mmCIF file of C-alpha atoms in Angstrom:
data_model
loop_
_atom_site.group_PDB
_atom_site.id
_atom_site.type_symbol
_atom_site.label_atom_id
_atom_site.label_comp_id
_atom_site.label_asym_id
_atom_site.label_seq_id
_atom_site.Cartn_x
_atom_site.Cartn_y
_atom_site.Cartn_z
ATOM 1 C CA UNK A 1 13.614 36.720 -10.275
ATOM 2 C CA UNK A 2 16.852 34.816 -9.699
ATOM 3 C CA UNK A 3 19.746 37.173 -8.946
ATOM 4 C CA UNK A 4 23.384 36.145 -8.658
ATOM 5 C CA UNK A 5 25.031 38.211 -5.902
ATOM 6 C CA UNK A 6 28.825 38.461 -6.211
ATOM 7 C CA UNK A 7 30.678 39.503 -3.049
ATOM 8 C CA UNK A 8 34.471 39.771 -3.260
ATOM 9 C CA UNK A 9 35.623 40.124 0.347
ATOM 10 C CA UNK A 10 39.016 40.351 2.028
ATOM 11 C CA UNK A 11 39.772 36.643 1.876
ATOM 12 C CA UNK A 12 36.992 34.975 -0.100
ATOM 13 C CA UNK A 13 34.635 35.272 -3.042
ATOM 14 C CA UNK A 14 31.011 34.512 -2.231
ATOM 15 C CA UNK A 15 28.461 33.737 -4.919
ATOM 16 C CA UNK A 16 24.813 33.532 -3.844
ATOM 17 C CA UNK A 17 21.644 33.062 -5.861
ATOM 18 C CA UNK A 18 18.719 34.969 -4.351
ATOM 19 C CA UNK A 19 15.162 34.271 -5.483
ATOM 20 C CA UNK A 20 12.244 36.169 -3.997
ATOM 21 C CA UNK A 21 14.428 37.543 -1.227
ATOM 22 C CA UNK A 22 15.639 34.083 -0.181
ATOM 23 C CA UNK A 23 19.076 32.597 -0.761
ATOM 24 C CA UNK A 24 18.549 29.390 -2.694
ATOM 25 C CA UNK A 25 22.102 28.431 -3.675
ATOM 26 C CA UNK A 26 25.627 29.434 -2.701
ATOM 27 C CA UNK A 27 29.279 28.912 -3.576
ATOM 28 C CA UNK A 28 32.278 30.214 -1.648
ATOM 29 C CA UNK A 29 35.786 30.325 -3.129
ATOM 30 C CA UNK A 30 39.087 31.141 -1.461
ATOM 31 C CA UNK A 31 40.454 34.425 -2.784
ATOM 32 C CA UNK A 32 43.368 35.834 -0.829
ATOM 33 C CA UNK A 33 44.434 39.398 -1.533
ATOM 34 C CA UNK A 34 43.499 40.426 -5.091
ATOM 35 C CA UNK A 35 43.752 36.955 -6.622
ATOM 36 C CA UNK A 36 40.738 35.558 -8.480
ATOM 37 C CA UNK A 37 40.829 32.208 -10.284
ATOM 38 C CA UNK A 38 38.647 32.822 -13.345
ATOM 39 C CA UNK A 39 38.317 29.099 -14.010
ATOM 40 C CA UNK A 40 37.023 28.398 -10.505
ATOM 41 C CA UNK A 41 34.597 31.292 -10.777
ATOM 42 C CA UNK A 42 33.279 30.047 -14.117
ATOM 43 C CA UNK A 43 32.718 26.574 -12.687
ATOM 44 C CA UNK A 44 30.899 27.941 -9.641
ATOM 45 C CA UNK A 45 28.664 30.179 -11.770
ATOM 46 C CA UNK A 46 27.693 27.262 -13.994
ATOM 47 C CA UNK A 47 26.913 25.069 -10.964
ATOM 48 C CA UNK A 48 24.591 27.744 -9.572
ATOM 49 C CA UNK A 49 22.430 27.635 -12.691
ATOM 50 C CA UNK A 50 20.635 30.232 -14.797
ATOM 51 C CA UNK A 51 19.928 33.687 -13.378
ATOM 52 C CA UNK A 52 18.032 36.764 -14.532
ATOM 53 C CA UNK A 53 20.444 39.406 -13.232
ATOM 54 C CA UNK A 54 23.790 39.841 -11.477
ATOM 55 C CA UNK A 55 24.557 42.162 -8.579
ATOM 56 C CA UNK A 56 28.195 42.952 -7.748
ATOM 57 C CA UNK A 57 29.371 44.339 -4.436
ATOM 58 C CA UNK A 58 32.001 46.947 -5.294
ATOM 59 C CA UNK A 59 33.922 48.499 -2.411
ATOM 60 C CA UNK A 60 34.577 51.938 -3.901
ATOM 61 C CA UNK A 61 32.354 54.143 -6.027
ATOM 62 C CA UNK A 62 34.353 57.317 -5.395
ATOM 63 C CA UNK A 63 32.578 60.643 -5.529
ATOM 64 C CA UNK A 64 30.759 59.707 -8.744
ATOM 65 C CA UNK A 65 28.609 56.749 -7.722
ATOM 66 C CA UNK A 66 26.354 57.433 -4.752
ATOM 67 C CA UNK A 67 23.857 54.713 -5.700
ATOM 68 C CA UNK A 68 23.689 51.431 -7.577
ATOM 69 C CA UNK A 69 24.380 51.640 -11.313
ATOM 70 C CA UNK A 70 23.889 49.415 -14.357
ATOM 71 C CA UNK A 71 27.280 48.158 -15.494
ATOM 72 C CA UNK A 72 28.697 48.887 -18.919
ATOM 73 C CA UNK A 73 32.195 49.336 -20.346
ATOM 74 C CA UNK A 74 32.412 53.003 -19.339
ATOM 75 C CA UNK A 75 31.374 52.323 -15.741
ATOM 76 C CA UNK A 76 33.860 49.452 -15.423
ATOM 77 C CA UNK A 77 36.652 51.665 -16.758
ATOM 78 C CA UNK A 78 35.826 54.410 -14.246
ATOM 79 C CA UNK A 79 35.747 51.909 -11.385
ATOM 80 C CA UNK A 80 39.173 50.683 -12.419
ATOM 81 C CA UNK A 81 40.478 54.233 -12.105
ATOM 82 C CA UNK A 82 39.445 54.189 -8.422
ATOM 83 C CA UNK A 83 41.700 51.242 -7.594
ATOM 84 C CA UNK A 84 44.217 53.503 -5.834
ATOM 85 C CA UNK A 85 41.565 54.360 -3.247
ATOM 86 C CA UNK A 86 40.985 50.698 -2.318
ATOM 87 C CA UNK A 87 43.998 48.728 -3.592
ATOM 88 C CA UNK A 88 43.239 45.541 -1.669
ATOM 89 C CA UNK A 89 39.592 45.337 -2.775
ATOM 90 C CA UNK A 90 38.797 47.192 -5.984
ATOM 91 C CA UNK A 91 41.028 45.066 -8.194
ATOM 92 C CA UNK A 92 39.577 41.886 -6.716
ATOM 93 C CA UNK A 93 35.997 43.079 -7.217
ATOM 94 C CA UNK A 94 36.690 43.974 -10.847
ATOM 95 C CA UNK A 95 38.496 40.675 -11.459
ATOM 96 C CA UNK A 96 35.438 38.845 -10.112
ATOM 97 C CA UNK A 97 33.205 41.007 -12.301
ATOM 98 C CA UNK A 98 35.249 40.118 -15.369
ATOM 99 C CA UNK A 99 35.238 36.398 -14.535
ATOM 100 C CA UNK A 100 31.447 36.332 -14.050
ATOM 101 C CA UNK A 101 30.879 38.420 -17.171
ATOM 102 C CA UNK A 102 32.851 35.896 -19.201
ATOM 103 C CA UNK A 103 30.118 33.354 -18.415
ATOM 104 C CA UNK A 104 27.053 35.608 -18.088
ATOM 105 C CA UNK A 105 27.896 38.408 -20.506
ATOM 106 C CA UNK A 106 24.320 38.616 -21.789
ATOM 107 C CA UNK A 107 22.788 38.894 -18.304
ATOM 108 C CA UNK A 108 22.134 42.441 -16.964
ATOM 109 C CA UNK A 109 24.591 43.362 -14.206
ATOM 110 C CA UNK A 110 24.455 46.061 -11.529
ATOM 111 C CA UNK A 111 27.171 47.422 -9.225
ATOM 112 C CA UNK A 112 26.265 48.210 -5.595
ATOM 113 C CA UNK A 113 28.826 50.268 -3.670
ATOM 114 C CA UNK A 114 29.968 50.106 -0.058
ATOM 115 C CA UNK A 115 30.813 53.800 -0.206
ATOM 116 C CA UNK A 116 27.358 54.816 -1.449
ATOM 117 C CA UNK A 117 25.685 54.481 1.967
ATOM 118 C CA UNK A 118 28.209 56.944 3.389
ATOM 119 C CA UNK A 119 27.755 59.531 0.623
ATOM 120 C CA UNK A 120 25.557 61.432 3.099
ATOM 121 C CA UNK A 121 28.405 62.060 5.570
ATOM 122 C CA UNK A 122 28.484 65.743 6.585
ATOM 123 C CA UNK A 123 31.672 67.728 6.054
ATOM 124 C CA UNK A 124 32.611 67.406 9.723
ATOM 125 C CA UNK A 125 32.691 63.623 9.324
ATOM 126 C CA UNK A 126 34.287 63.229 5.904
ATOM 127 C CA UNK A 127 36.947 65.975 6.025
ATOM 128 C CA UNK A 128 40.530 65.038 6.872
ATOM 129 C CA UNK A 129 42.865 67.526 8.589
ATOM 130 C CA UNK A 130 44.869 68.153 5.414
ATOM 131 C CA UNK A 131 45.487 71.282 3.333
ATOM 132 C CA UNK A 132 42.320 72.178 1.433
ATOM 133 C CA UNK A 133 44.259 72.362 -1.850
ATOM 134 C CA UNK A 134 45.281 68.727 -1.422
ATOM 135 C CA UNK A 135 41.755 67.648 -0.558
ATOM 136 C CA UNK A 136 40.296 69.380 -3.607
ATOM 137 C CA UNK A 137 42.965 68.277 -6.093
ATOM 138 C CA UNK A 138 43.163 64.620 -5.127
ATOM 139 C CA UNK A 139 39.753 64.012 -3.604
ATOM 140 C CA UNK A 140 41.196 63.248 -0.185
ATOM 141 C CA UNK A 141 38.286 62.569 2.164
ATOM 142 C CA UNK A 142 36.711 59.860 4.258
ATOM 143 C CA UNK A 143 34.517 57.780 1.949
ATOM 144 C CA UNK A 144 33.467 55.107 4.438
ATOM 145 C CA UNK A 145 33.381 51.341 3.952
ATOM 146 C CA UNK A 146 31.142 48.323 4.554
ATOM 147 C CA UNK A 147 28.178 50.520 3.694
ATOM 148 C CA UNK A 148 26.025 47.689 2.355
ATOM 149 C CA UNK A 149 26.437 45.822 5.645
ATOM 150 C CA UNK A 150 25.728 48.925 7.740
ATOM 151 C CA UNK A 151 22.617 49.738 5.741
ATOM 152 C CA UNK A 152 21.296 46.194 6.244
ATOM 153 C CA UNK A 153 22.159 46.199 9.959
ATOM 154 C CA UNK A 154 20.249 49.441 10.470
ATOM 155 C CA UNK A 155 17.179 48.154 8.613
ATOM 156 C CA UNK A 156 17.273 44.854 10.467
ATOM 157 C CA UNK A 157 17.631 46.541 13.865
ATOM 158 C CA UNK A 158 14.512 48.591 13.124
ATOM 159 C CA UNK A 159 12.623 45.438 12.167
ATOM 160 C CA UNK A 160 13.651 43.615 15.350
ATOM 161 C CA UNK A 161 12.738 46.632 17.487
ATOM 162 C CA UNK A 162 9.411 47.014 15.719
ATOM 163 C CA UNK A 163 10.057 50.720 15.169
ATOM 164 C CA UNK A 164 10.363 52.886 12.044
ATOM 165 C CA UNK A 165 13.966 53.292 10.918
ATOM 166 C CA UNK A 166 13.321 57.001 10.356
ATOM 167 C CA UNK A 167 12.950 57.617 14.105
ATOM 168 C CA UNK A 168 15.994 55.659 15.269
ATOM 169 C CA UNK A 169 19.574 56.690 16.017
ATOM 170 C CA UNK A 170 21.732 53.571 15.743
ATOM 171 C CA UNK A 171 25.401 52.629 15.923
ATOM 172 C CA UNK A 172 25.955 49.697 13.568
ATOM 173 C CA UNK A 173 28.970 47.393 13.715
ATOM 174 C CA UNK A 174 30.525 45.394 10.893
ATOM 175 C CA UNK A 175 32.759 42.570 12.146
ATOM 176 C CA UNK A 176 34.194 40.305 9.483
ATOM 177 C CA UNK A 177 37.549 40.071 7.745
ATOM 178 C CA UNK A 178 37.679 43.739 8.730
ATOM 179 C CA UNK A 179 35.741 45.989 11.066
ATOM 180 C CA UNK A 180 34.001 49.361 11.092
ATOM 181 C CA UNK A 181 31.321 51.344 12.884
ATOM 182 C CA UNK A 182 28.683 53.701 11.539
ATOM 183 C CA UNK A 183 26.436 56.247 13.207
ATOM 184 C CA UNK A 184 23.042 56.025 11.487
ATOM 185 C CA UNK A 185 20.426 58.708 12.089
ATOM 186 C CA UNK A 186 17.010 58.004 10.604
ATOM 187 C CA UNK A 187 18.505 55.513 8.161
ATOM 188 C CA UNK A 188 21.214 57.956 7.016
ATOM 189 C CA UNK A 189 24.935 57.512 7.669
ATOM 190 C CA UNK A 190 26.254 60.552 9.565
ATOM 191 C CA UNK A 191 29.649 59.256 10.729
ATOM 192 C CA UNK A 192 31.829 56.191 10.361
ATOM 193 C CA UNK A 193 35.099 54.745 11.628
ATOM 194 C CA UNK A 194 37.211 51.973 10.147
ATOM 195 C CA UNK A 195 39.517 50.168 12.568
ATOM 196 C CA UNK A 196 42.831 50.672 10.840
ATOM 197 C CA UNK A 197 44.638 53.270 12.893
ATOM 198 C CA UNK A 198 43.538 51.518 16.099
ATOM 199 C CA UNK A 199 45.055 48.208 14.999
ATOM 200 C CA UNK A 200 41.860 46.171 15.245
ATOM 201 C CA UNK A 201 43.737 43.373 13.520
ATOM 202 C CA UNK A 202 41.270 40.839 12.094
ATOM 203 C CA UNK A 203 43.031 40.269 8.793
ATOM 204 C CA UNK A 204 45.620 41.578 6.332
ATOM 205 C CA UNK A 205 43.455 44.540 5.305
ATOM 206 C CA UNK A 206 43.886 46.200 8.697
ATOM 207 C CA UNK A 207 47.621 46.736 8.340
ATOM 208 C CA UNK A 208 46.560 49.674 6.120
ATOM 209 C CA UNK A 209 45.087 52.822 7.645
ATOM 210 C CA UNK A 210 42.023 54.233 5.946
ATOM 211 C CA UNK A 211 43.992 57.110 4.477
ATOM 212 C CA UNK A 212 47.059 55.064 3.438
ATOM 213 C CA UNK A 213 46.214 54.537 -0.275
ATOM 214 C CA UNK A 214 45.357 58.196 -0.741
ATOM 215 C CA UNK A 215 48.548 59.332 1.010
ATOM 216 C CA UNK A 216 50.670 56.923 -1.029
ATOM 217 C CA UNK A 217 49.303 58.426 -4.232
ATOM 218 C CA UNK A 218 49.838 61.945 -2.920
ATOM 219 C CA UNK A 219 53.455 61.231 -1.912
ATOM 220 C CA UNK A 220 54.209 59.800 -5.339
ATOM 221 C CA UNK A 221 52.570 62.619 -7.293
ATOM 222 C CA UNK A 222 54.216 65.374 -5.252
ATOM 223 C CA UNK A 223 57.604 63.669 -5.265
ATOM 224 C CA UNK A 224 57.811 63.882 -1.484
ATOM 225 C CA UNK A 225 60.372 61.961 0.535
ATOM 226 C CA UNK A 226 58.981 58.620 1.681
ATOM 227 C CA UNK A 227 59.942 57.160 5.019
ATOM 228 C CA UNK A 228 61.308 53.627 4.958
ATOM 229 C CA UNK A 229 58.202 51.548 5.494
ATOM 230 C CA UNK A 230 57.501 48.465 7.528
ATOM 231 C CA UNK A 231 56.543 45.317 5.691
ATOM 232 C CA UNK A 232 52.891 46.347 6.102
ATOM 233 C CA UNK A 233 53.506 49.667 4.326
ATOM 234 C CA UNK A 234 52.006 51.594 7.236
ATOM 235 C CA UNK A 235 53.074 55.160 6.447
ATOM 236 C CA UNK A 236 50.888 56.893 9.023
ATOM 237 C CA UNK A 237 51.935 54.879 12.053
ATOM 238 C CA UNK A 238 55.540 54.821 10.916
ATOM 239 C CA UNK A 239 55.694 58.602 10.615
ATOM 240 C CA UNK A 240 54.225 59.108 14.090
ATOM 241 C CA UNK A 241 56.607 56.600 15.654
ATOM 242 C CA UNK A 242 59.678 58.107 13.985
ATOM 243 C CA UNK A 243 59.104 61.697 15.087
ATOM 244 C CA UNK A 244 61.986 62.869 17.330
ATOM 245 C CA UNK A 245 61.163 63.271 20.993
ATOM 246 C CA UNK A 246 60.304 66.767 22.141
#
């Protein structure tokens, strides 16, 4: 089976055709921020040739999607509603999805979520130190990112060690246009950290703390006073730096 894998990352759009577990063709397009050139995508898809299915990497599945799902109009609409939780990625992923669908609309398509791998995080790992009423009303929690990469890294580490994944405790690292760590116990994500607050600055994404989009939405909905922000929009760091001494 030939599968087109669509990966909208921080600074590029990667299109790979996988057949029998092997990558047989690839195209990579520049895609800064949330900008997708539908014409370029269409040309790349046509150059890659016919496929039997399409798999889209989608950064955020929210609390609803804890595993891969067949795409239809309702699913796409719900994913669009999650854009506030991943403003630099979700819109780009959905724009890529739309551009590919314009060419391969009759080909079955599946969404695979970075957050799904971290759906197993225990409360101690996914709970932010915020009022419980806020967490419940707006779904404020740690969702985790780069889950597809962490899941692969854990499986691959087990293969290279020649040991069953179920008996291993592993710390996996994702280093790309952005960075994160995951603690994986027996193949299950039990904790994760995204290098935003620590200023692990590998690209424009990391000027935004992990909680920034959720706090922005909360500030707007509650009508709270917003501090004047830096060009990066870094509310968390700005608030901590502007607290009066003592």
